[in-house]
């Protein structure tokens, strides 16, 4: 089987770049004019959003999408570029959440310190998991990483001195100030911004940093080594790419990003409680769905996927009233959170169903995700232009 | 000694449950080389449907069981035709991801259809138990072990001697080569999904009857503990599935019974299967009874 496990999700070699672009151009930070424009628009959008959006609901939703994007970028590096599939990603988010609760809210560590703590601990645990990826490959690794979910949820429930046990622990007091800039209470361009707006900026700044890290990695030597491992790990080893070094590095970096995202998410929620293992599994599946729908093997795919799929549960909950459909023949509403109405699905159930269906549909019809659509449009555009 | 025998029995019976779930994994792995994460969803759906046919509509239990097995086989074949067949010839990882998507959907469909909490499935053996000396044998456990043994024997014969079974093994090995030999890859997939879904019904009924008959949409969770059983035993081995199931069942029960693990926290038995799996895999990556493979560049 040439091309490895993820062959179907990645562009074939000849379609990867339009014929006229050189290898050097593809390797730039922003490889094309289109990419430069989109990146500039993205940055402008992030800056403007909290200033013009009055509704706290949308700020929270988009801020959460940012935290999802940070974690998705991590998984994108691990899976999309290094070919190692993990269902343990959610476990690292949980780790990050408890770290900010303990060190940030509990001990009063400043923002950079608890962020660094989350990243470092995530990286260490990820590096410990990495060696398993040397022993287990492909579908085996998928199941072995499930073990992470079980171990982390178990620890979260039982190490009460650290996690607060079943009652969980508050993250509300975690400091959000960076020097003179307090994300919990900031002002920008003459606007006073509340905590949610501050968190929006914080999470999207971290999206920018993570995206830079991933993009710079994948266009340099370590990234090419990881992609060689993804495409055929044994062949890569034979030509001198150390599987051990790069697989462990990929796990460490991706877990650090997931842990940072978890810390941010927990701060946004103001508290953290232990999840059921099944809920953690579903969360992990969500990240897999995000990077597949966005498009594997691209950096922007993870961000776009997180923007589209990350806020889905919140959106379903908010707009459920518009889905006022009564199922014919049963007389029960399709989606509702009013238990008395005997709905077919609660809002959270319905968003799980949507995730499942989106994942299956993307796999069946558009395995290269949104990035694949963009790619084919670009190829059509450039070939027409050169005619 | 009595305590040991009691725990042994209980561990083997729990292992029987894992083995029943794991057999469903194995049959799909043997034909397509993919893990079926939706197996837990099949287990839940099967148990609820037996409740619907037997307890709610009042059909005789055995008739209900057979009808549901047929119905679930049809469901399995339908899902296979709908979302798995288009993936013939594609990397098996795609199939794995699709089954994850199916798991999300099936679990919520069960919640949507059977909304009342506290449903109870009644089985002919009920909560019966017999006394063998100092050891108590629960009839639910006995039925579990018997059905696991019967199904294991049936699987063994099927994969060893039947044309379809051999064809399925060939398909798992190399789809293109199998097709070139005149084996219908699609048919192999369809049969394996039908069989896996039907076996899941048995697993679901035994699982629920072991817990006293209480149904809950979360019972498919057991499938996550059956994964280690399958991998531990060796993915492509039905005997390995049963061996792995029994080992994990024993490890769980014995660690509950003997180890003073209070410092490890409550419910440590949920973690035990995974820890055991990882340890065994580090020593033998192909599992206890699995086929060792050599990879070439």
XYZ file of C-alpha atoms in Angstrom:
684
model
C 0.000 0.000 0.000
C 1.817 3.069 -1.176
C 1.327 6.381 0.546
C 0.444 4.857 3.898
C -2.540 5.030 6.132
C -3.672 8.516 5.232
C -3.206 8.375 1.469
C -6.857 9.104 0.789
C -6.861 12.262 2.863
C -3.909 13.928 1.223
C -3.460 15.492 -2.167
C -1.669 13.310 -4.708
C 1.844 14.447 -5.538
C 1.012 16.028 -8.894
C -2.013 17.953 -7.653
C -0.266 19.339 -4.614
C 0.943 22.434 -6.377
C -0.056 24.163 -9.545
C 2.437 23.522 -12.318
C 3.856 27.032 -12.505
C 4.851 27.485 -8.875
C 8.368 26.581 -7.920
C 9.350 24.445 -4.947
C 10.892 27.498 -3.300
C 7.622 29.416 -3.547
C 5.638 26.557 -2.044
C 8.021 26.541 0.874
C 7.400 30.173 1.809
C 5.506 30.952 4.970
C 2.563 32.089 2.878
C 3.029 30.308 -0.418
C 0.742 32.357 -2.683
C -0.873 35.734 -3.075
C -4.185 34.189 -2.121
C -2.707 32.842 1.093
C -1.295 36.285 1.948
C -4.667 37.927 1.399
C -6.511 35.298 3.433
C -4.010 35.542 6.288
C -4.336 39.350 6.330
C -8.126 39.082 6.298
C -7.955 36.548 9.127
C -5.838 38.815 11.303
C -8.074 41.801 10.562
C -11.149 39.737 11.377
C -9.723 38.666 14.724
C -8.829 42.239 15.678
C -12.201 43.674 14.676
C -14.521 40.935 15.946
C -14.709 41.789 19.666
C -14.942 45.518 18.857
C -17.975 45.255 16.603
C -19.749 42.178 17.922
C -22.032 43.308 20.722
C -23.494 39.911 21.469
C -21.534 38.061 24.194
C -22.854 34.779 22.793
C -20.949 35.177 19.526
C -17.786 36.342 21.268
C -17.847 33.261 23.475
C -18.591 30.971 20.538
C -15.796 32.408 18.401
C -13.385 32.475 21.332
C -14.083 28.793 21.972
C -13.566 28.113 18.287
C -10.123 29.652 18.779
C -9.280 27.289 21.630
C -10.504 24.401 19.507
C -8.279 25.635 16.696
C -5.200 25.562 18.944
C -5.845 21.930 19.844
C -6.799 21.060 16.259
C -3.514 22.550 15.013
C -1.729 20.189 17.377
C -3.654 17.173 16.102
C -3.106 18.374 12.553
C 0.652 18.294 13.093
C 0.499 14.843 14.665
C -1.980 13.224 12.292
C -1.973 15.308 9.125
C 1.792 15.761 8.930
C 3.295 12.920 10.947
C 0.612 10.303 10.234
C 0.065 9.242 13.852
C -3.609 8.947 14.686
C -4.576 9.583 18.279
C -7.910 9.272 20.051
C -6.282 10.501 23.250
C -6.227 14.148 22.245
C -9.059 15.117 24.603
C -7.070 13.712 27.531
C -4.440 16.420 27.042
C -7.097 19.118 27.095
C -8.271 17.764 30.423
C -4.709 17.825 31.736
C -4.327 21.465 30.723
C -7.638 22.367 32.339
C -6.606 20.959 35.699
C -3.174 22.549 35.497
C -4.619 26.038 35.120
C -7.069 25.354 37.943
C -4.311 24.196 40.286
C -1.427 26.504 39.417
C -3.292 29.480 37.967
C -6.396 29.739 40.094
C -5.021 27.892 43.125
C -1.469 29.161 43.465
C -2.026 32.411 41.607
C 0.643 31.864 38.977
C 0.600 34.628 36.337
C -0.683 34.008 32.812
C 2.655 33.247 31.116
C 3.615 30.883 33.934
C 0.468 28.761 33.845
C 0.449 28.744 30.058
C 4.061 27.557 30.074
C 3.240 25.005 32.759
C 0.356 23.631 30.650
C 2.527 23.486 27.531
C 5.478 21.878 29.318
C 3.419 19.255 31.141
C 1.504 18.446 27.963
C 4.777 18.080 26.101
C 6.254 15.779 28.751
C 3.208 13.504 28.830
C 3.077 13.544 25.033
C 6.749 12.611 24.868
C 6.020 9.695 27.189
C 3.260 8.506 24.856
C 5.453 8.947 21.785
C 7.488 5.766 22.205
C 4.269 3.740 22.019
C 3.870 5.041 18.488
C 7.152 3.326 17.639
C 5.781 -0.002 18.743
C 2.213 0.332 17.452
C 1.149 1.549 14.078
C -1.985 2.692 12.337
C -5.169 1.252 13.684
C -3.404 -0.274 16.681
C -2.199 3.120 17.790
C -5.783 4.381 17.588
C -6.811 1.898 20.267
C -3.678 2.218 22.373
C -4.181 5.984 22.647
C -7.644 5.253 24.052
C -5.795 4.116 27.162
C -4.831 7.749 27.741
C -8.473 8.742 28.071
C -9.098 6.089 30.683
C -6.017 6.888 32.712
C -6.609 10.645 32.669
C -10.309 10.455 33.577
C -9.424 8.033 36.357
C -6.785 10.349 37.768
C -9.122 13.342 37.430
C -11.727 11.610 39.563
C -9.467 10.194 42.187
C -6.564 12.543 42.798
C -8.750 14.820 44.847
C -5.954 16.938 46.267
C -5.101 18.089 42.770
C -8.357 17.891 40.841
C -11.096 18.324 43.424
C -12.509 14.881 42.576
C -16.062 14.625 41.260
C -16.957 18.151 42.322
C -14.310 19.606 40.059
C -12.386 22.772 40.707
C -12.752 26.437 39.831
C -10.501 28.160 37.325
C -12.118 31.533 37.852
C -9.252 33.154 39.730
C -6.570 32.284 37.195
C -4.717 35.572 36.471
C -5.149 36.811 32.917
C -2.672 39.700 32.989
C 0.396 39.824 30.779
C 2.535 42.734 31.973
C 0.282 45.770 31.790
C -2.199 44.010 29.535
C -4.992 42.304 31.452
C -7.059 40.018 29.197
C -9.622 39.803 31.968
C -10.276 43.533 31.850
C -8.686 45.277 28.892
C -9.332 48.296 26.794
C -8.529 48.624 23.113
C -9.102 51.459 20.653
C -11.102 53.298 23.272
C -13.375 50.314 23.989
C -13.595 48.665 27.361
C -13.540 44.932 26.872
C -14.900 42.345 29.279
C -13.419 38.967 30.182
C -14.977 37.054 27.274
C -13.672 39.565 24.767
C -10.241 39.440 26.370
C -10.254 35.657 26.239
C -11.218 35.852 22.585
C -8.052 37.839 21.862
C -5.931 35.580 24.039
C -7.098 32.400 22.347
C -6.739 33.809 18.832
C -3.244 35.123 19.630
C -2.404 31.566 20.640
C -3.982 30.292 17.408
C -1.608 32.603 15.543
C 1.404 31.376 17.498
C 0.429 27.716 17.075
C -0.215 28.149 13.367
C 3.192 29.801 12.965
C 4.877 26.991 14.870
C 3.179 24.286 12.814
C 3.669 26.045 9.476
C 7.334 26.757 10.176
C 7.877 23.198 11.326
C 6.320 21.582 8.296
C 8.258 23.681 5.793
C 11.613 22.953 7.400
C 13.683 19.839 7.875
C 11.840 18.338 10.877
C 8.527 18.800 9.090
C 9.772 17.083 5.948
C 11.070 14.267 8.119
C 7.632 13.937 9.735
C 5.933 13.874 6.339
C 8.339 11.165 5.195
C 7.352 9.150 8.260
C 3.691 9.747 7.495
C 4.047 8.517 3.941
C 6.082 5.426 4.756
C 7.740 5.209 8.149
C 9.902 2.199 7.380
C 11.252 3.735 4.190
C 11.947 6.967 6.059
C 13.926 5.074 8.687
C 15.929 3.373 5.965
C 16.973 6.683 4.411
C 18.074 7.973 7.790
C 15.034 9.719 9.274
C 14.874 8.772 12.935
C 11.335 7.545 13.583
C 11.906 7.735 17.311
C 12.994 11.353 17.348
C 10.271 12.751 15.094
C 7.359 10.673 16.313
C 8.138 11.628 19.909
C 8.629 15.260 18.917
C 5.303 15.294 17.054
C 3.488 13.822 20.050
C 5.143 16.284 22.430
C 4.330 19.385 20.371
C 0.799 18.309 19.589
C 0.088 17.465 23.235
C 1.527 20.784 24.387
C -0.901 22.597 22.089
C -3.818 20.466 23.266
C -2.907 21.147 26.880
C -2.712 24.909 26.311
C -6.080 24.770 24.562
C -7.509 22.830 27.497
C -6.238 25.448 29.933
C -7.867 28.230 27.894
C -11.108 26.310 27.576
C -11.271 25.664 31.311
C -10.646 29.364 32.005
C -13.486 30.221 29.626
C -15.831 27.820 31.435
C -14.619 29.089 34.847
C -14.477 25.556 36.273
C -13.512 22.009 35.335
C -15.070 18.692 36.332
C -14.060 15.153 35.344
C -15.645 13.813 32.155
C -17.007 10.361 31.498
C -14.486 8.390 29.412
C -17.107 8.132 26.671
C -17.496 11.923 26.609
C -13.720 12.257 26.300
C -13.756 9.770 23.427
C -16.450 11.805 21.682
C -14.419 14.967 22.205
C -11.393 13.274 20.658
C -13.522 12.162 17.714
C -14.605 15.784 17.318
C -10.991 16.832 16.839
C -10.468 14.093 14.267
C -13.622 15.295 12.496
C -12.338 18.887 12.624
C -9.054 18.129 10.909
C -10.664 15.871 8.305
C -13.428 18.335 7.436
C -10.853 21.138 7.330
C -8.438 19.110 5.250
C -5.492 17.051 6.474
C -1.965 18.036 5.638
C -2.749 21.753 5.620
C -2.326 24.273 8.407
C -5.323 26.459 7.613
C -7.553 23.387 7.350
C -7.359 22.856 11.099
C -8.359 26.466 11.786
C -11.212 26.448 9.273
C -12.409 23.078 10.571
C -12.361 24.344 14.141
C -14.298 27.465 13.151
C -16.974 25.367 11.474
C -17.233 22.372 13.792
C -15.888 23.641 17.127
C -18.908 25.796 18.020
C -21.474 23.310 16.670
C -22.903 22.253 20.077
C -23.298 25.869 21.193
C -24.884 26.855 17.900
C -27.304 23.931 18.028
C -28.253 24.891 21.571
C -28.764 28.547 20.681
C -30.678 28.054 17.466
C -32.648 24.988 18.390
C -35.863 27.010 18.419
C -35.523 27.515 14.668
C -35.371 23.747 14.274
C -38.935 23.535 15.485
C -39.709 20.395 13.518
C -42.198 17.848 14.759
C -41.391 14.372 13.543
C -44.339 13.182 11.452
C -46.087 10.084 12.794
C -44.601 10.387 16.262
C -45.784 13.815 17.292
C -42.479 14.469 19.063
C -40.239 17.434 18.339
C -36.956 16.607 16.599
C -34.684 18.618 18.873
C -35.466 20.340 22.140
C -34.126 20.709 25.633
C -37.601 20.673 27.177
C -37.837 17.158 28.538
C -41.613 17.411 28.935
C -41.997 17.756 25.152
C -40.402 14.283 24.736
C -37.985 15.423 22.028
C -36.270 12.863 19.834
C -32.883 14.412 20.605
C -31.626 16.781 23.247
C -29.450 19.559 21.850
C -26.237 17.866 22.957
C -27.380 14.535 21.481
C -28.288 16.270 18.269
C -24.879 17.845 17.938
C -23.245 14.436 18.484
C -25.426 13.074 15.676
C -24.432 16.006 13.470
C -20.745 15.364 14.190
C -21.153 11.694 13.360
C -22.998 12.414 10.118
C -20.571 15.152 9.057
C -17.618 12.868 9.709
C -19.138 10.024 7.684
C -20.214 12.305 4.838
C -16.813 13.997 4.668
C -15.086 10.615 4.599
C -17.375 9.328 1.868
C -17.532 12.308 -0.423
C -14.774 14.783 0.408
C -11.918 13.003 2.194
C -9.564 15.903 1.493
C -11.955 18.233 3.256
C -12.370 21.922 2.605
C -8.695 22.194 1.699
C -9.380 19.708 -1.102
C -12.189 21.880 -2.451
C -9.946 24.959 -2.331
C -7.177 23.023 -4.052
C -9.322 21.858 -6.947
C -10.788 25.347 -7.397
C -7.292 26.808 -7.497
C -6.110 24.264 -10.029
C -9.116 24.946 -12.225
C -8.473 28.694 -11.896
C -4.742 28.544 -12.667
C -5.107 26.178 -15.626
C -7.781 28.406 -17.143
C -5.661 31.497 -16.555
C -2.630 29.982 -18.264
C -4.575 28.952 -21.348
C -9.906 -20.899 48.410
C -13.654 -20.458 48.131
C -13.162 -16.790 47.596
C -10.648 -17.577 44.885
C -12.999 -19.990 43.120
C -15.827 -17.510 43.366
C -13.698 -14.766 41.885
C -12.400 -17.137 39.228
C -15.920 -17.969 38.140
C -16.990 -14.374 38.179
C -13.894 -13.310 36.250
C -14.385 -15.950 33.582
C -18.027 -14.943 33.241
C -17.127 -11.272 32.849
C -14.493 -12.373 30.380
C -17.228 -14.202 28.493
C -19.008 -10.877 27.992
C -15.841 -9.257 26.697
C -15.243 -12.262 24.486
C -18.739 -12.011 22.997
C -18.180 -8.357 22.146
C -14.656 -9.033 20.921
C -15.855 -11.817 18.591
C -17.877 -9.163 16.801
C -14.734 -7.070 16.411
C -12.760 -10.038 15.154
C -15.209 -11.048 12.439
C -15.058 -7.567 10.913
C -11.311 -7.329 11.382
C -10.915 -10.698 9.694
C -12.731 -9.601 6.576
C -11.705 -5.971 6.257
C -8.722 -5.390 8.523
C -10.576 -2.548 10.255
C -11.708 -2.009 13.831
C -15.410 -1.524 14.228
C -15.945 1.114 16.871
C -19.684 0.897 16.255
C -19.778 -2.597 17.775
C -20.627 -1.075 21.163
C -23.535 0.703 19.498
C -24.726 -2.616 18.056
C -24.552 -4.183 21.524
C -26.751 -1.437 22.979
C -29.183 -1.422 20.073
C -29.463 -5.221 20.165
C -30.248 -5.340 23.862
C -32.903 -2.616 23.522
C -34.513 -4.363 20.560
C -34.754 -7.646 22.473
C -36.437 -5.651 25.229
C -38.842 -4.187 22.676
C -39.730 -7.503 21.023
C -39.697 -9.714 24.120
C -40.493 -7.722 27.218
C -42.557 -4.908 25.737
C -44.445 -6.679 22.944
C -44.594 -9.954 24.849
C -43.059 -12.326 22.304
C -41.411 -15.432 23.792
C -37.805 -14.569 24.729
C -36.097 -17.030 22.402
C -38.272 -16.029 19.459
C -37.520 -12.372 20.206
C -33.801 -13.116 20.399
C -33.768 -14.863 17.021
C -35.912 -12.178 15.382
C -33.677 -9.405 16.715
C -30.568 -11.241 15.567
C -32.041 -11.431 12.080
C -33.098 -7.784 12.227
C -29.690 -6.655 13.467
C -27.975 -8.710 10.764
C -30.085 -6.748 8.299
C -29.112 -3.475 10.000
C -25.461 -4.476 9.809
C -25.728 -5.335 6.132
C -27.600 -2.112 5.433
C -24.978 0.045 7.136
C -22.223 -1.873 5.390
C -23.866 -1.279 2.005
C -24.486 2.381 2.804
C -21.191 3.593 4.205
C -18.601 0.801 4.236
C -18.920 -0.658 0.725
C -17.912 2.603 -0.959
C -14.648 2.261 0.962
C -13.661 -1.073 -0.597
C -10.074 -0.678 -1.777
C -9.483 2.395 0.393
C -7.166 2.394 3.435
C -8.784 0.640 6.378
C -8.242 3.702 8.501
C -11.102 5.371 6.635
C -13.388 2.539 7.654
C -12.289 2.916 11.271
C -13.185 6.599 11.221
C -16.547 5.876 9.639
C -17.365 3.402 12.395
C -16.519 6.126 14.922
C -19.087 8.326 13.203
C -21.612 5.474 13.283
C -20.996 5.009 17.012
C -21.911 8.646 17.660
C -25.127 8.285 15.680
C -26.291 4.860 16.946
C -25.835 5.795 20.595
C -28.025 8.878 20.181
C -30.629 7.015 18.147
C -31.031 4.533 21.012
C -31.506 7.439 23.418
C -34.048 8.977 21.059
C -36.164 5.845 20.617
C -36.193 4.507 24.182
C -36.571 7.655 26.248
C -37.966 6.258 29.494
C -35.272 5.557 32.064
C -35.184 2.382 34.123
C -36.314 -0.122 31.476
C -35.747 -3.712 32.517
C -35.137 -6.600 30.146
C -36.588 -9.870 31.415
C -34.740 -13.071 30.557
C -35.911 -16.669 31.193
C -33.136 -17.365 33.676
C -33.883 -14.172 35.558
C -31.749 -13.662 38.613
C -31.492 -17.415 39.266
C -28.457 -18.869 40.961
C -27.284 -22.307 42.059
C -25.075 -23.277 44.959
C -22.065 -25.473 44.123
C -20.503 -26.130 47.488
C -19.458 -22.730 48.723
C -19.476 -21.184 45.280
C -22.515 -19.421 43.889
C -23.128 -19.866 40.181
C -25.340 -17.208 38.669
C -27.355 -18.558 35.788
C -26.675 -15.412 33.777
C -22.962 -16.170 34.041
C -23.544 -19.764 32.975
C -25.477 -18.679 29.885
C -22.764 -16.161 29.067
C -20.012 -18.766 29.193
C -22.048 -21.299 27.213
C -22.923 -18.843 24.462
C -19.341 -17.583 24.245
C -18.100 -21.166 23.914
C -20.705 -22.088 21.294
C -20.042 -18.991 19.232
C -16.301 -19.487 19.451
C -16.668 -23.048 18.142
C -18.958 -21.826 15.365
C -16.479 -19.105 14.404
C -13.633 -21.574 14.377
C -15.463 -23.929 12.025
C -16.715 -21.067 9.868
C -13.308 -19.482 9.270
C -11.527 -22.787 8.949
C -13.821 -24.767 6.679
C -16.512 -22.684 5.040
C -15.950 -21.153 1.638
C -17.272 -17.786 2.776
C -15.084 -17.796 5.878
C -11.951 -18.592 3.924
C -12.881 -15.923 1.401
C -13.214 -13.386 4.200
C -9.749 -14.193 5.504
C -8.336 -13.769 2.024
C -10.102 -10.414 1.699
C -8.567 -9.153 4.915
C -5.119 -10.109 3.713
C -5.283 -8.416 0.344
C -8.473 -7.146 -1.193
C -7.169 -6.935 -4.736
C -5.572 -10.371 -4.716
C -8.746 -11.852 -3.240
C -10.871 -10.227 -5.916
C -8.498 -11.600 -8.561
C -9.152 -15.083 -7.188
C -12.875 -14.649 -7.733
C -13.793 -13.786 -4.167
C -16.445 -11.119 -3.886
C -14.937 -8.529 -1.562
C -18.270 -6.789 -1.147
C -20.002 -10.024 -0.174
C -17.279 -10.756 2.401
C -17.834 -7.330 3.942
C -21.616 -7.762 3.974
C -21.455 -11.166 5.656
C -18.989 -9.981 8.278
C -21.114 -6.971 9.218
C -24.240 -9.113 9.400
C -22.507 -11.644 11.639
C -20.949 -8.965 13.856
C -24.290 -7.234 14.371
C -26.040 -10.529 15.149
C -23.346 -11.556 17.651
C -23.697 -8.137 19.279
C -27.304 -8.992 20.157
C -26.162 -12.017 22.153
C -23.453 -9.936 23.819
C -25.962 -7.223 24.703
C -28.514 -9.621 26.208
C -25.870 -11.415 28.279
C -24.382 -8.130 29.430
C -27.739 -6.765 30.536
C -28.834 -9.984 32.236
C -25.572 -10.069 34.154
C -26.363 -6.623 35.516
C -29.837 -7.765 36.645
C -31.664 -6.683 33.481
C -31.351 -2.912 33.789
C -31.001 -1.224 30.402
C -29.111 1.981 29.845
C -27.823 3.639 26.679
C -24.341 3.562 28.198
C -24.021 -0.236 28.182
C -22.183 -0.065 24.874
C -19.373 1.341 26.965
C -18.369 -2.279 27.593
C -17.131 -2.374 24.034
C -14.342 -0.036 25.041
C -13.176 -2.633 27.563
C -13.564 -5.363 24.967
C -11.132 -3.598 22.651
C -8.192 -4.445 24.875
C -9.508 -8.015 25.026
C -9.395 -8.325 21.268
C -5.996 -6.703 20.894
C -4.535 -8.602 23.802
C -5.614 -11.903 22.321
C -4.465 -11.092 18.823
C -6.630 -9.218 16.374
C -7.117 -11.916 13.816
C -7.790 -14.773 16.171
C -11.236 -15.747 17.448
C -9.609 -17.942 20.070
C -7.442 -15.015 21.033
C -10.523 -12.847 21.516
C -11.914 -15.321 24.013
C -8.563 -15.784 25.727
C -8.033 -12.012 25.911
C -11.576 -11.519 27.198
C -11.146 -14.075 29.950
C -7.744 -12.696 30.936
C -9.093 -9.181 31.221
C -12.206 -10.325 33.040
C -10.023 -12.222 35.526
C -7.633 -9.314 35.955
C -10.516 -6.973 36.696
C -12.243 -9.244 39.174
C -9.074 -10.407 40.890
C -7.748 -6.885 41.299
C -11.063 -5.934 42.873
C -11.034 -8.955 45.139
C -7.448 -9.189 46.257
C -5.457 -6.041 45.720
C -5.800 -3.335 48.275
C -5.888 -0.637 45.684
C -7.620 2.051 47.667
C -4.640 4.332 47.117
C -5.258 3.989 43.384
C -8.760 5.353 43.806
C -12.214 3.929 43.193
C -13.246 2.128 39.998
C -9.655 1.285 39.173
C -10.972 -1.800 37.348
C -12.025 0.470 34.476
C -8.372 1.258 33.811
C -7.065 -2.282 34.334
C -7.948 -3.639 30.851
C -6.063 -0.838 29.159
C -3.004 -1.039 31.347
C -2.906 -4.815 30.848
C -3.268 -4.364 27.099
C -0.447 -1.847 26.860
C 1.873 -4.003 28.954
C 1.205 -7.150 26.913
C 1.492 -5.264 23.633
C 4.863 -3.846 24.570
C 6.025 -7.416 24.984
C 4.150 -8.982 22.041
C 2.815 -6.344 19.626
C 0.829 -8.904 17.651
C -1.074 -10.062 20.752
C -0.999 -13.429 22.450
C -2.368 -15.549 19.609
C -2.084 -13.127 16.705
C -0.115 -13.683 13.529
C 3.311 -12.100 13.501
C 3.804 -10.002 10.415
C 6.946 -8.956 8.673
C 6.861 -5.557 7.019
C 8.873 -4.889 3.903
C 9.860 -1.578 2.472
